[in-house]
């Protein structure tokens, strides 16, 4: 039976129950008419409906809750997965450490950074994070103090010793987690900055250290000097600044090459370091210049002794790469506070003192004094003037005859350089050759002398004057220039002078350094056919053995020996010995600086017949020489 026309919305299930009479608690009362039953059922249903509704709503809520719970769970799982992945896969080390330094939690990166395969290994292997990780334990303590104060520390750089022994640099960002004032644990990140640190070290090395010797360079030296001065000022102490330069280094470098030069610098740095020990700043300022800072100087004597020690150490024989040789050095010293209160001034003044030492004898030490400033100014003026002297035609040559006393005739001429300075007047070579040498100007000037002398020799011959050799003084720097022999060859070719009329005067000292190279050059010059003389003989240190090897043509006895013969017995003995030695070696011998007849007679008695000196003639201008030559050969 179907409920018709009621328009009611009885649920189908309820209807079916009603149809089948199975509607649970709704029972038909026997005495009731069917419609009454139905009506009652409707009433009943209406009474039950809110309950059903509530039930459904509750179910819905539970369902929704469950769904939300599931979603939350899902999201939590997702979040956990994200955090786990972030933690485990992070490309920085992440750690949590207990208040007493025990690692509680580390990620893979951290474990690897500390030299373990995985976090478990690290947690088992490391008992104290700080003591294990920091090479310098005090750094960890320092870090802890900062954390206690600030709670967080960014960018803390520390050197770490990994479990596998490797040294690494790490950058830590770390914070303390506190419960009130009590630190519960520390946590943070660690980055491997080893590569960056190495790069920084390399940069620092390049910027502050000399690549050849490993010593501090000028930049670092100036910083250290400034620090020493500040410190000395606060303690009322004195500081000495020593600047030293090797003699002839450029020449050695040019002759033997850079590898050899570098090796020499290294050996010298090593010698100074060994002599002075640790704790004293030694620097290479550039080229062949070194500097030393001596702190807390009590007495000048102390500095003098050290300077002498340095000269001895550097002056001792070097023997490497198949060569044995000696180098000289000059040293300038300035003192704080006497000579300046600022590092630049002290350096300038030590340099000035060194230049002054250079102008005097080699192997010398010079303290700064005010007089040196004047010397330096003069020197600078000379150097600047000399740069212009060639182009302004201020240089000229004079010629001094050499006489054969057996015939009385002129056997040769020595070309001697003069400089007519526009304001300073006539300047003798002894006053400017050293400046020309140290500034390198000797190279173009020497070439000019050579060309002018050869041209003049040829011109005299062309003018019908007798052909005699012209001697030209050659500086060590010229001789060691590459292509020196080639220069001689081309000058002879250009001027048309026969090589046998060119004589080169080389000083003894020049021959004794870099013997091998000099030997080769001399050989080549001999093959060219030019004459070679050792000038100022007796003042250097040549050994007989070398003299034999060099195969020069003659020796010129230095003026200093000739000056006091025959009165001075020692000089007489030396002069005689040189003459005899020359004869024994089959060399010609000439005495220079002969001023009087006593000297002449003595020399003749010793069988030295060639002389040069005021006794016969002073150096003369070109036209006077022409007259003299005519006269000499006319008589
Ligand atoms: P030196 O080559 O030993 O030249 C001899 C010097 O002694 C010359 O001085 C000459 O004038 C001087 N002299 C000669 N006889 C006497 C004498 O009887 N008594 C005295 N008191 N002196 C005498 P000068 O011309 O002043 O030259 C000095 C030095 O300068 C030369 O010594 C030489 O080493 C150097 N020099 C001169 N010209 C040149 C040059 O063109 N190139 C180079 N590299 N050096 C040169
Ligand atoms: Mg000479
Ligand atoms: Mg001489």
XYZ file of C-alpha atoms and ligand atoms in Angstrom:
683
model
C 0.000 0.000 0.000
C 1.177 3.337 -0.885
C 0.547 6.548 0.973
C -1.209 8.574 -1.591
C -1.815 12.185 -1.875
C -0.191 13.027 1.381
C 2.581 14.890 -0.349
C 4.630 13.760 2.571
C 8.363 13.138 2.325
C 8.494 9.986 4.345
C 11.807 8.383 3.642
C 11.550 5.437 1.357
C 13.159 3.157 3.872
C 10.607 4.088 6.518
C 7.841 3.637 3.993
C 9.166 0.208 3.150
C 9.288 -0.634 6.812
C 5.763 0.578 7.153
C 4.726 -1.519 4.162
C 6.362 -4.620 5.496
C 5.269 -3.890 9.053
C 8.844 -4.149 10.224
C 9.347 -0.612 11.343
C 11.111 -1.464 14.553
C 9.432 -0.020 17.581
C 6.423 1.163 15.668
C 3.947 -1.501 16.260
C 0.464 -1.662 15.249
C -1.955 -1.598 18.134
C -4.449 -4.308 17.485
C -7.358 -2.258 18.488
C -6.364 0.609 16.306
C -7.757 1.239 12.951
C -5.158 1.273 10.221
C -5.375 4.969 9.516
C -4.991 5.734 13.177
C -1.910 3.624 13.206
C -0.555 5.494 10.286
C -1.315 8.785 11.888
C 0.389 7.714 15.061
C 3.365 6.555 13.080
C 3.589 9.906 11.455
C 3.427 11.560 14.832
C 6.031 9.149 16.078
C 8.216 9.833 13.123
C 7.907 13.536 13.575
C 8.976 13.008 17.167
C 12.013 10.948 16.092
C 13.122 13.110 13.179
C 15.230 15.683 15.189
C 17.125 12.789 16.751
C 17.944 11.302 13.418
C 18.951 14.651 12.193
C 21.319 15.206 15.113
C 22.743 11.776 14.585
C 23.478 12.537 11.018
C 25.021 15.849 11.893
C 27.208 14.188 14.524
C 28.269 11.625 12.014
C 29.062 14.356 9.587
C 31.155 16.165 12.176
C 33.007 12.999 13.058
C 33.561 12.385 9.441
C 34.805 15.905 8.932
C 37.039 15.649 11.965
C 38.456 12.424 10.718
C 39.056 13.925 7.327
C 40.733 16.940 8.852
C 42.758 14.709 11.121
C 43.888 12.707 8.168
C 44.698 15.856 6.267
C 46.640 17.245 9.196
C 48.438 13.974 9.584
C 49.208 14.003 5.944
C 50.408 17.588 6.073
C 52.493 16.814 9.152
C 54.024 13.849 7.421
C 54.679 16.025 4.425
C 56.216 18.763 6.571
C 58.282 16.230 8.426
C 59.464 14.846 5.135
C 60.398 18.335 3.980
C 62.266 19.110 7.196
C 63.978 15.753 7.193
C 65.011 16.233 3.610
C 66.177 19.779 4.366
C 68.104 18.615 7.426
C 69.566 15.488 5.929
C 70.292 16.811 2.509
C 71.389 20.316 3.521
C 74.574 21.535 1.942
C 75.745 23.006 5.216
C 76.451 21.188 8.422
C 73.639 21.398 10.974
C 74.221 20.476 14.576
C 72.707 20.554 17.982
C 75.066 20.268 20.906
C 74.270 19.832 24.578
C 75.260 22.534 27.043
C 78.296 20.472 28.003
C 79.427 20.182 24.389
C 78.135 16.699 23.452
C 76.732 16.494 19.909
C 73.041 15.551 20.081
C 72.046 15.768 16.488
C 74.039 16.325 13.322
C 73.217 16.011 9.682
C 75.063 14.121 7.020
C 76.992 17.180 5.833
C 78.175 17.941 9.363
C 79.340 14.369 9.871
C 81.274 14.438 6.597
C 82.729 17.850 7.456
C 84.097 16.458 10.689
C 85.479 13.459 8.853
C 82.848 10.770 9.598
C 80.857 8.664 7.157
C 77.455 9.415 8.663
C 75.776 11.167 11.596
C 75.584 7.991 13.715
C 79.327 7.531 13.475
C 79.923 11.100 14.424
C 77.561 10.992 17.390
C 79.342 7.877 18.594
C 82.839 9.198 17.882
C 82.717 12.761 19.130
C 82.389 13.307 22.811
C 82.989 17.017 22.863
C 82.083 19.083 19.841
C 84.314 22.052 20.663
C 87.354 20.143 21.699
C 87.072 17.842 18.777
C 86.291 20.360 16.121
C 88.496 23.298 17.091
C 92.219 23.065 16.568
C 92.629 25.811 19.108
C 90.451 24.940 22.111
C 90.565 28.477 23.398
C 88.506 29.474 20.355
C 85.657 27.281 21.515
C 85.806 28.791 24.985
C 85.837 32.220 23.417
C 82.788 31.288 21.365
C 80.955 29.998 24.455
C 81.618 33.265 26.283
C 80.184 35.240 23.393
C 77.132 33.002 23.270
C 76.541 33.392 26.975
C 76.650 37.132 26.476
C 74.744 37.549 23.223
C 72.876 34.294 22.728
C 73.896 34.187 19.097
C 77.087 34.375 17.091
C 77.222 34.823 13.339
C 80.131 34.153 11.031
C 82.557 32.682 13.543
C 85.561 31.327 11.638
C 87.543 28.530 13.161
C 90.196 26.078 12.165
C 89.053 22.527 12.517
C 90.869 19.246 12.747
C 88.795 16.567 11.040
C 88.751 12.943 12.182
C 90.721 11.944 9.093
C 93.464 14.392 10.089
C 92.599 17.023 7.472
C 92.667 20.642 8.533
C 89.623 22.578 7.478
C 88.229 26.009 8.010
C 84.572 26.314 9.046
C 82.235 29.225 9.363
C 79.773 28.807 12.214
C 76.441 30.461 12.857
C 75.424 29.334 16.288
C 72.876 30.208 18.960
C 72.143 29.038 22.439
C 68.704 27.712 23.356
C 67.885 28.727 26.872
C 65.422 27.783 29.533
C 65.352 30.941 31.547
C 68.970 31.713 32.214
C 70.031 28.084 31.816
C 71.531 27.058 28.470
C 69.909 23.838 27.317
C 71.786 23.362 24.121
C 73.485 25.061 21.217
C 72.519 24.672 17.647
C 73.721 26.073 14.422
C 75.193 25.592 11.015
C 78.731 25.001 9.835
C 80.014 25.841 6.385
C 83.230 24.565 4.859
C 85.244 27.678 3.949
C 88.583 25.930 3.495
C 88.850 26.855 -0.188
C 88.033 30.470 0.525
C 90.581 30.562 3.352
C 93.255 29.039 1.152
C 92.475 31.594 -1.540
C 92.678 34.353 1.064
C 96.008 32.994 2.265
C 97.266 32.894 -1.285
C 96.152 36.461 -1.869
C 97.765 37.542 1.366
C 100.920 35.737 0.376
C 100.991 37.490 -2.969
C 100.088 40.858 -1.537
C 102.423 40.801 1.439
C 105.272 38.453 0.679
C 108.014 38.383 -1.870
C 107.538 35.422 -4.186
C 111.257 34.803 -4.645
C 112.522 34.768 -1.065
C 109.292 34.286 0.898
C 110.241 37.306 3.004
C 107.753 40.103 3.736
C 107.624 42.591 0.879
C 107.759 46.369 1.032
C 104.048 46.723 1.838
C 104.164 44.389 4.827
C 107.497 45.814 5.871
C 106.097 49.339 5.993
C 103.163 48.128 8.094
C 105.492 46.349 10.513
C 107.797 49.336 10.716
C 104.844 51.590 11.546
C 103.775 49.109 14.257
C 107.303 48.962 15.682
C 107.440 52.753 15.810
C 104.077 53.017 17.575
C 105.151 50.391 20.082
C 108.554 51.996 20.643
C 106.879 55.341 21.143
C 104.629 53.960 23.865
C 107.547 52.270 25.632
C 110.100 55.007 25.066
C 112.333 52.687 23.091
C 114.572 53.100 20.055
C 114.267 51.312 16.739
C 116.962 50.858 14.103
C 116.108 50.467 10.455
C 118.781 48.848 8.302
C 118.514 48.912 4.542
C 121.055 46.962 2.565
C 121.683 46.519 -1.113
C 123.809 43.960 -2.889
C 126.472 45.288 -5.159
C 126.356 44.313 -8.829
C 123.153 42.318 -8.512
C 121.744 43.599 -11.786
C 124.918 42.579 -13.467
C 124.757 39.094 -11.976
C 121.138 38.812 -13.050
C 121.871 40.015 -16.568
C 124.892 37.791 -16.932
C 123.810 34.520 -15.363
C 120.095 34.852 -15.858
C 117.063 35.225 -13.643
C 117.145 31.718 -12.197
C 120.643 32.303 -10.920
C 119.759 35.781 -9.629
C 116.716 34.411 -7.802
C 118.786 31.671 -6.270
C 121.266 34.243 -5.004
C 118.464 36.281 -3.419
C 117.130 33.152 -1.738
C 120.560 32.242 -0.382
C 121.012 35.753 0.951
C 117.573 35.778 2.572
C 118.432 32.449 4.170
C 121.778 33.699 5.454
C 120.251 36.811 6.996
C 117.419 34.811 8.536
C 119.832 32.277 10.030
C 122.097 34.998 11.390
C 119.294 37.005 12.979
C 117.010 34.207 14.123
C 113.250 34.389 14.422
C 111.398 37.395 15.746
C 113.234 40.043 13.733
C 111.502 41.443 10.668
C 113.531 40.982 7.510
C 112.057 42.045 4.205
C 112.960 42.242 0.578
C 112.060 45.730 -0.527
C 112.610 44.983 -4.195
C 115.519 44.322 -6.575
C 118.539 43.551 -4.454
C 117.380 45.629 -1.512
C 116.679 44.085 1.884
C 115.648 45.699 5.145
C 115.759 44.774 8.798
C 113.934 46.235 11.800
C 115.766 46.099 15.118
C 113.546 46.849 18.063
C 114.408 48.055 21.531
C 117.906 49.227 20.618
C 119.862 50.168 23.718
C 123.074 51.409 22.100
C 124.306 52.280 18.612
C 127.181 49.880 19.129
C 124.640 47.061 19.076
C 123.435 48.163 15.631
C 126.963 48.611 14.342
C 127.901 45.111 15.397
C 124.857 43.657 13.745
C 125.577 45.587 10.558
C 129.129 44.252 10.496
C 127.789 40.772 11.064
C 125.441 41.190 8.087
C 128.286 42.358 5.860
C 130.339 39.333 6.843
C 127.454 36.937 6.334
C 126.634 38.298 2.883
C 130.268 38.741 1.921
C 131.143 35.075 2.512
C 131.646 33.029 -0.632
C 128.606 31.688 -2.458
C 128.850 28.463 -4.305
C 125.954 27.126 -6.322
C 124.821 26.170 -9.815
C 128.432 25.536 -10.726
C 129.808 28.948 -9.738
C 131.713 30.268 -6.741
C 131.698 33.976 -6.151
C 131.392 36.783 -3.640
C 128.985 39.677 -3.504
C 129.458 42.952 -1.739
C 126.797 44.997 -0.063
C 126.252 48.468 1.269
C 124.092 49.366 4.202
C 122.282 52.471 5.372
C 120.856 52.876 8.865
C 118.334 55.272 10.312
C 117.162 55.414 13.902
C 113.864 56.123 15.577
C 113.402 58.658 17.101
C 116.656 60.478 16.218
C 116.246 60.472 12.427
C 112.490 60.557 12.098
C 109.251 59.625 13.782
C 107.491 58.267 10.759
C 108.148 55.051 8.845
C 108.392 56.758 5.445
C 110.951 59.262 6.613
C 112.984 56.571 8.339
C 112.988 54.476 5.170
C 113.943 57.456 3.036
C 116.779 58.307 5.385
C 118.117 54.766 5.633
C 118.031 54.702 1.813
C 119.877 57.995 1.646
C 122.514 56.666 4.050
C 122.854 53.573 1.888
C 123.347 55.635 -1.278
C 125.996 57.596 0.536
C 127.717 54.363 1.564
C 127.580 53.244 -2.050
C 129.309 56.390 -3.200
C 132.151 55.656 -0.855
C 133.896 52.300 -0.623
C 132.043 49.070 -1.195
C 131.110 46.904 1.781
C 130.372 49.861 3.921
C 127.858 50.850 6.537
C 126.588 54.361 6.922
C 124.338 55.858 9.585
C 122.061 58.629 8.444
C 123.242 62.159 9.152
C 122.063 65.527 7.952
C 125.109 65.866 5.734
C 123.837 62.881 3.781
C 120.802 64.838 2.665
C 123.096 67.344 1.020
C 125.090 64.538 -0.586
C 121.901 62.985 -1.885
C 120.714 66.273 -3.292
C 124.029 66.730 -5.082
C 123.856 63.194 -6.334
C 120.330 63.665 -7.642
C 121.375 66.873 -9.317
C 124.287 65.073 -10.955
C 122.084 62.212 -12.075
C 119.480 64.527 -13.577
C 122.173 66.616 -15.215
C 123.903 63.539 -16.573
C 120.701 62.423 -18.262
C 120.812 65.564 -20.361
C 124.588 65.807 -20.702
C 124.806 63.637 -23.805
C 122.121 65.399 -25.806
C 123.389 68.817 -24.732
C 126.948 67.947 -25.812
C 128.344 68.653 -22.381
C 130.637 65.619 -22.413
C 134.035 65.588 -24.053
C 137.204 63.567 -24.028
C 140.729 64.523 -23.130
C 143.680 62.305 -23.918
C 146.681 61.525 -21.809
C 149.802 60.294 -23.549
C 151.580 57.130 -22.529
C 155.283 57.232 -23.115
C 157.876 54.589 -23.851
C 160.868 55.847 -21.863
C 163.264 53.816 -24.001
C 162.406 55.888 -27.057
C 160.794 58.920 -25.408
C 157.965 58.631 -27.916
C 154.226 58.454 -27.290
C 153.226 54.819 -27.352
C 149.537 55.322 -26.678
C 146.797 57.653 -25.475
C 144.242 57.160 -22.759
C 140.854 58.727 -23.433
C 139.505 60.335 -20.251
C 136.004 61.642 -19.906
C 135.110 65.177 -18.823
C 131.803 66.873 -18.180
C 131.356 70.578 -18.620
C 128.333 71.270 -16.433
C 126.526 74.531 -17.284
C 126.424 75.661 -13.631
C 128.762 73.368 -11.723
C 131.650 73.843 -14.139
C 134.117 71.123 -15.154
C 133.384 67.877 -13.364
C 136.056 65.138 -13.178
C 134.997 61.530 -13.834
C 135.617 60.424 -10.257
C 132.722 62.685 -9.293
C 130.195 61.299 -11.730
C 131.202 57.820 -13.011
C 129.722 56.159 -9.912
C 126.439 58.046 -10.457
C 126.466 57.046 -14.115
C 127.036 53.441 -13.119
C 124.356 53.257 -10.458
C 121.808 54.968 -12.683
C 122.648 52.830 -15.693
C 123.583 55.937 -17.672
C 127.082 54.527 -18.042
C 125.798 52.350 -20.888
C 124.897 55.142 -23.362
C 127.728 57.338 -22.049
C 130.263 54.520 -22.371
C 129.097 53.872 -25.922
C 129.531 57.533 -26.725
C 133.092 57.507 -25.278
C 133.952 54.423 -27.295
C 132.614 55.834 -30.566
C 134.170 59.266 -30.005
C 137.597 57.848 -29.116
C 137.612 55.469 -32.097
C 136.469 58.236 -34.426
C 139.192 60.522 -33.063
C 141.870 57.849 -33.415
C 140.871 57.287 -36.999
C 140.717 61.051 -37.668
C 144.282 61.519 -36.363
C 145.473 58.710 -38.565
C 143.622 60.208 -41.522
C 145.312 63.524 -40.744
C 148.640 61.783 -41.233
C 149.536 61.490 -37.591
C 151.239 58.331 -36.427
C 148.944 55.450 -35.633
C 149.015 54.601 -31.931
C 146.540 52.723 -29.748
C 143.840 54.631 -27.908
C 142.879 53.282 -24.510
C 139.245 53.513 -23.428
C 138.090 52.828 -19.871
C 135.302 50.293 -19.706
C 132.968 50.014 -16.758
C 132.021 46.622 -15.399
C 128.402 47.345 -16.223
C 129.248 47.887 -19.893
C 131.322 44.746 -20.129
C 128.461 42.672 -18.793
C 125.900 44.147 -21.118
C 124.715 41.594 -23.600
C 126.111 42.394 -27.000
C 129.148 44.301 -25.696
C 131.493 42.566 -28.142
C 129.030 43.225 -30.919
C 129.050 46.918 -29.999
C 132.861 47.036 -30.196
C 132.750 45.288 -33.552
C 130.205 47.685 -35.009
C 131.935 50.811 -33.626
C 135.209 49.670 -35.191
C 133.418 48.991 -38.457
C 131.611 52.358 -38.437
C 134.698 54.387 -37.593
C 137.092 52.350 -39.702
C 139.617 52.026 -36.859
C 141.808 48.964 -36.989
C 141.107 46.837 -33.845
C 144.785 46.791 -32.926
C 144.551 50.537 -32.235
C 141.825 50.110 -29.663
C 142.803 49.204 -26.131
C 140.191 48.506 -23.468
C 141.060 49.227 -19.844
C 139.260 46.950 -17.449
C 139.582 47.371 -13.694
C 140.857 44.489 -11.683
C 137.772 44.256 -9.481
C 135.642 43.942 -12.584
C 137.493 40.819 -13.671
C 137.207 39.064 -10.388
C 133.438 38.825 -10.182
C 131.602 36.452 -12.476
C 134.886 35.107 -13.733
C 133.282 32.696 -16.209
C 131.339 35.334 -18.078
C 134.211 37.803 -18.080
C 136.456 35.071 -19.371
C 134.190 34.439 -22.360
C 133.869 38.147 -23.176
C 137.624 38.637 -22.934
C 138.204 35.683 -25.218
C 135.870 37.160 -27.806
C 137.456 40.598 -27.534
C 140.889 39.089 -28.008
C 139.666 37.317 -31.109
C 138.465 40.670 -32.406
C 142.040 41.859 -32.149
C 141.575 44.659 -29.597
C 144.153 45.132 -26.810
C 143.206 44.516 -23.201
C 144.741 46.093 -20.123
C 144.054 45.611 -16.466
C 143.745 49.089 -14.978
C 144.513 50.084 -11.372
C 146.359 46.817 -10.945
C 147.182 45.907 -7.352
C 144.005 47.347 -5.860
C 141.849 44.312 -6.622
C 142.292 40.727 -5.704
C 143.162 38.928 -8.886
C 144.946 35.662 -8.520
C 147.833 34.695 -10.720
C 145.831 31.811 -11.965
C 143.114 34.063 -13.321
C 145.657 36.418 -14.824
C 147.082 33.514 -16.778
C 143.659 32.500 -17.987
C 142.497 35.951 -18.990
C 145.293 36.507 -21.447
C 145.207 40.297 -21.303
C 147.994 42.298 -22.921
C 149.188 44.399 -20.066
C 148.931 45.554 -16.478
C 148.718 49.159 -15.364
C 150.255 49.584 -11.920
C 147.888 51.681 -9.855
C 148.830 55.250 -9.090
C 148.596 54.656 -5.354
C 151.684 52.383 -5.431
C 153.643 54.628 -7.732
C 152.950 57.737 -5.659
C 155.466 57.044 -2.935
C 158.161 55.124 -4.692
C 161.016 54.938 -4.135
C 160.725 56.463 -0.618
C 158.128 54.078 0.712
C 159.788 50.682 0.942
C 156.509 48.745 0.947
C 155.204 50.488 -2.152
C 158.571 49.999 -3.819
C 158.454 46.292 -3.012
C 154.890 45.938 -4.332
C 155.669 47.855 -7.502
C 158.740 45.698 -8.121
C 156.749 42.544 -7.491
C 154.037 43.585 -9.955
C 156.611 44.364 -12.626
C 158.302 41.002 -12.116
C 155.030 39.184 -12.143
C 154.006 40.850 -15.392
C 157.287 39.830 -16.967
C 156.855 36.284 -15.700
C 153.406 36.138 -17.229
C 154.707 37.687 -20.409
C 152.549 40.768 -20.037
C 153.435 44.359 -20.788
C 153.480 46.654 -17.804
C 152.803 50.380 -17.499
C 153.038 52.591 -14.418
C 150.465 55.345 -14.079
C 150.657 58.518 -12.053
C 154.359 59.142 -12.584
C 154.949 62.710 -11.497
C 158.671 63.014 -10.924
C 162.034 61.848 -12.091
C 162.682 59.745 -8.945
C 159.662 57.636 -9.706
C 160.706 57.407 -13.334
C 164.237 56.328 -12.469
C 163.022 53.754 -10.003
C 160.619 52.266 -12.558
C 163.226 52.168 -15.283
C 165.601 50.440 -12.886
C 162.945 47.795 -12.371
C 162.541 47.386 -16.131
C 159.222 49.171 -16.368
C 159.586 51.427 -19.366
C 156.083 52.499 -20.173
C 154.755 55.329 -18.098
C 151.781 57.635 -17.933
C 151.686 60.660 -15.672
C 151.994 64.348 -15.146
C 155.766 64.035 -15.362
C 155.361 63.640 -19.065
C 151.935 65.098 -19.723
C 148.579 65.817 -18.167
C 145.484 64.803 -20.115
C 145.051 67.191 -23.019
C 142.426 68.429 -25.423
C 142.243 67.004 -28.964
C 144.117 69.789 -30.765
C 146.908 69.852 -28.172
C 147.335 66.135 -28.578
C 147.630 66.538 -32.331
C 150.449 69.039 -31.779
C 152.084 66.810 -29.215
C 151.880 63.808 -31.530
C 153.449 65.777 -34.327
C 156.202 67.005 -31.984
C 156.765 63.627 -30.434
C 157.339 61.925 -33.721
C 159.158 64.805 -35.311
C 161.827 64.680 -32.586
P 142.149 55.850 -14.600
O 141.603 55.086 -15.757
O 143.070 55.127 -13.697
O 142.758 57.113 -15.189
C 143.888 57.700 -14.696
C 143.567 58.863 -13.860
O 144.727 59.346 -13.233
C 143.031 60.048 -14.659
O 142.153 60.766 -13.834
C 144.265 60.855 -14.875
O 144.005 62.206 -15.118
C 144.961 60.688 -13.559
N 146.390 60.857 -13.662
C 147.195 60.542 -14.676
N 148.458 60.843 -14.375
C 148.467 61.367 -13.137
C 149.480 61.877 -12.285
O 150.655 61.910 -12.589
N 149.081 62.330 -11.072
C 147.792 62.318 -10.682
N 147.507 62.776 -9.501
N 146.790 61.837 -11.464
C 147.149 61.388 -12.694
P 140.769 61.158 -14.334
O 140.799 61.569 -15.735
O 140.202 62.063 -13.333
O 140.009 59.782 -14.306
C 139.777 59.163 -13.136
C 139.162 57.837 -13.354
O 137.868 57.979 -13.941
C 139.914 56.993 -14.329
O 140.955 56.381 -13.710
C 138.858 56.051 -14.773
O 138.741 54.992 -13.852
C 137.606 56.877 -14.727
N 137.286 57.278 -16.085
C 137.770 58.302 -16.789
N 137.211 58.326 -18.004
C 136.363 57.273 -18.074
C 135.503 56.747 -19.084
O 135.423 57.226 -20.210
N 134.781 55.633 -18.775
C 134.871 55.049 -17.563
N 134.148 53.981 -17.336
N 135.670 55.519 -16.600
C 136.422 56.615 -16.850
Mg 142.288 53.993 -17.058
Mg 144.099 53.718 -13.348
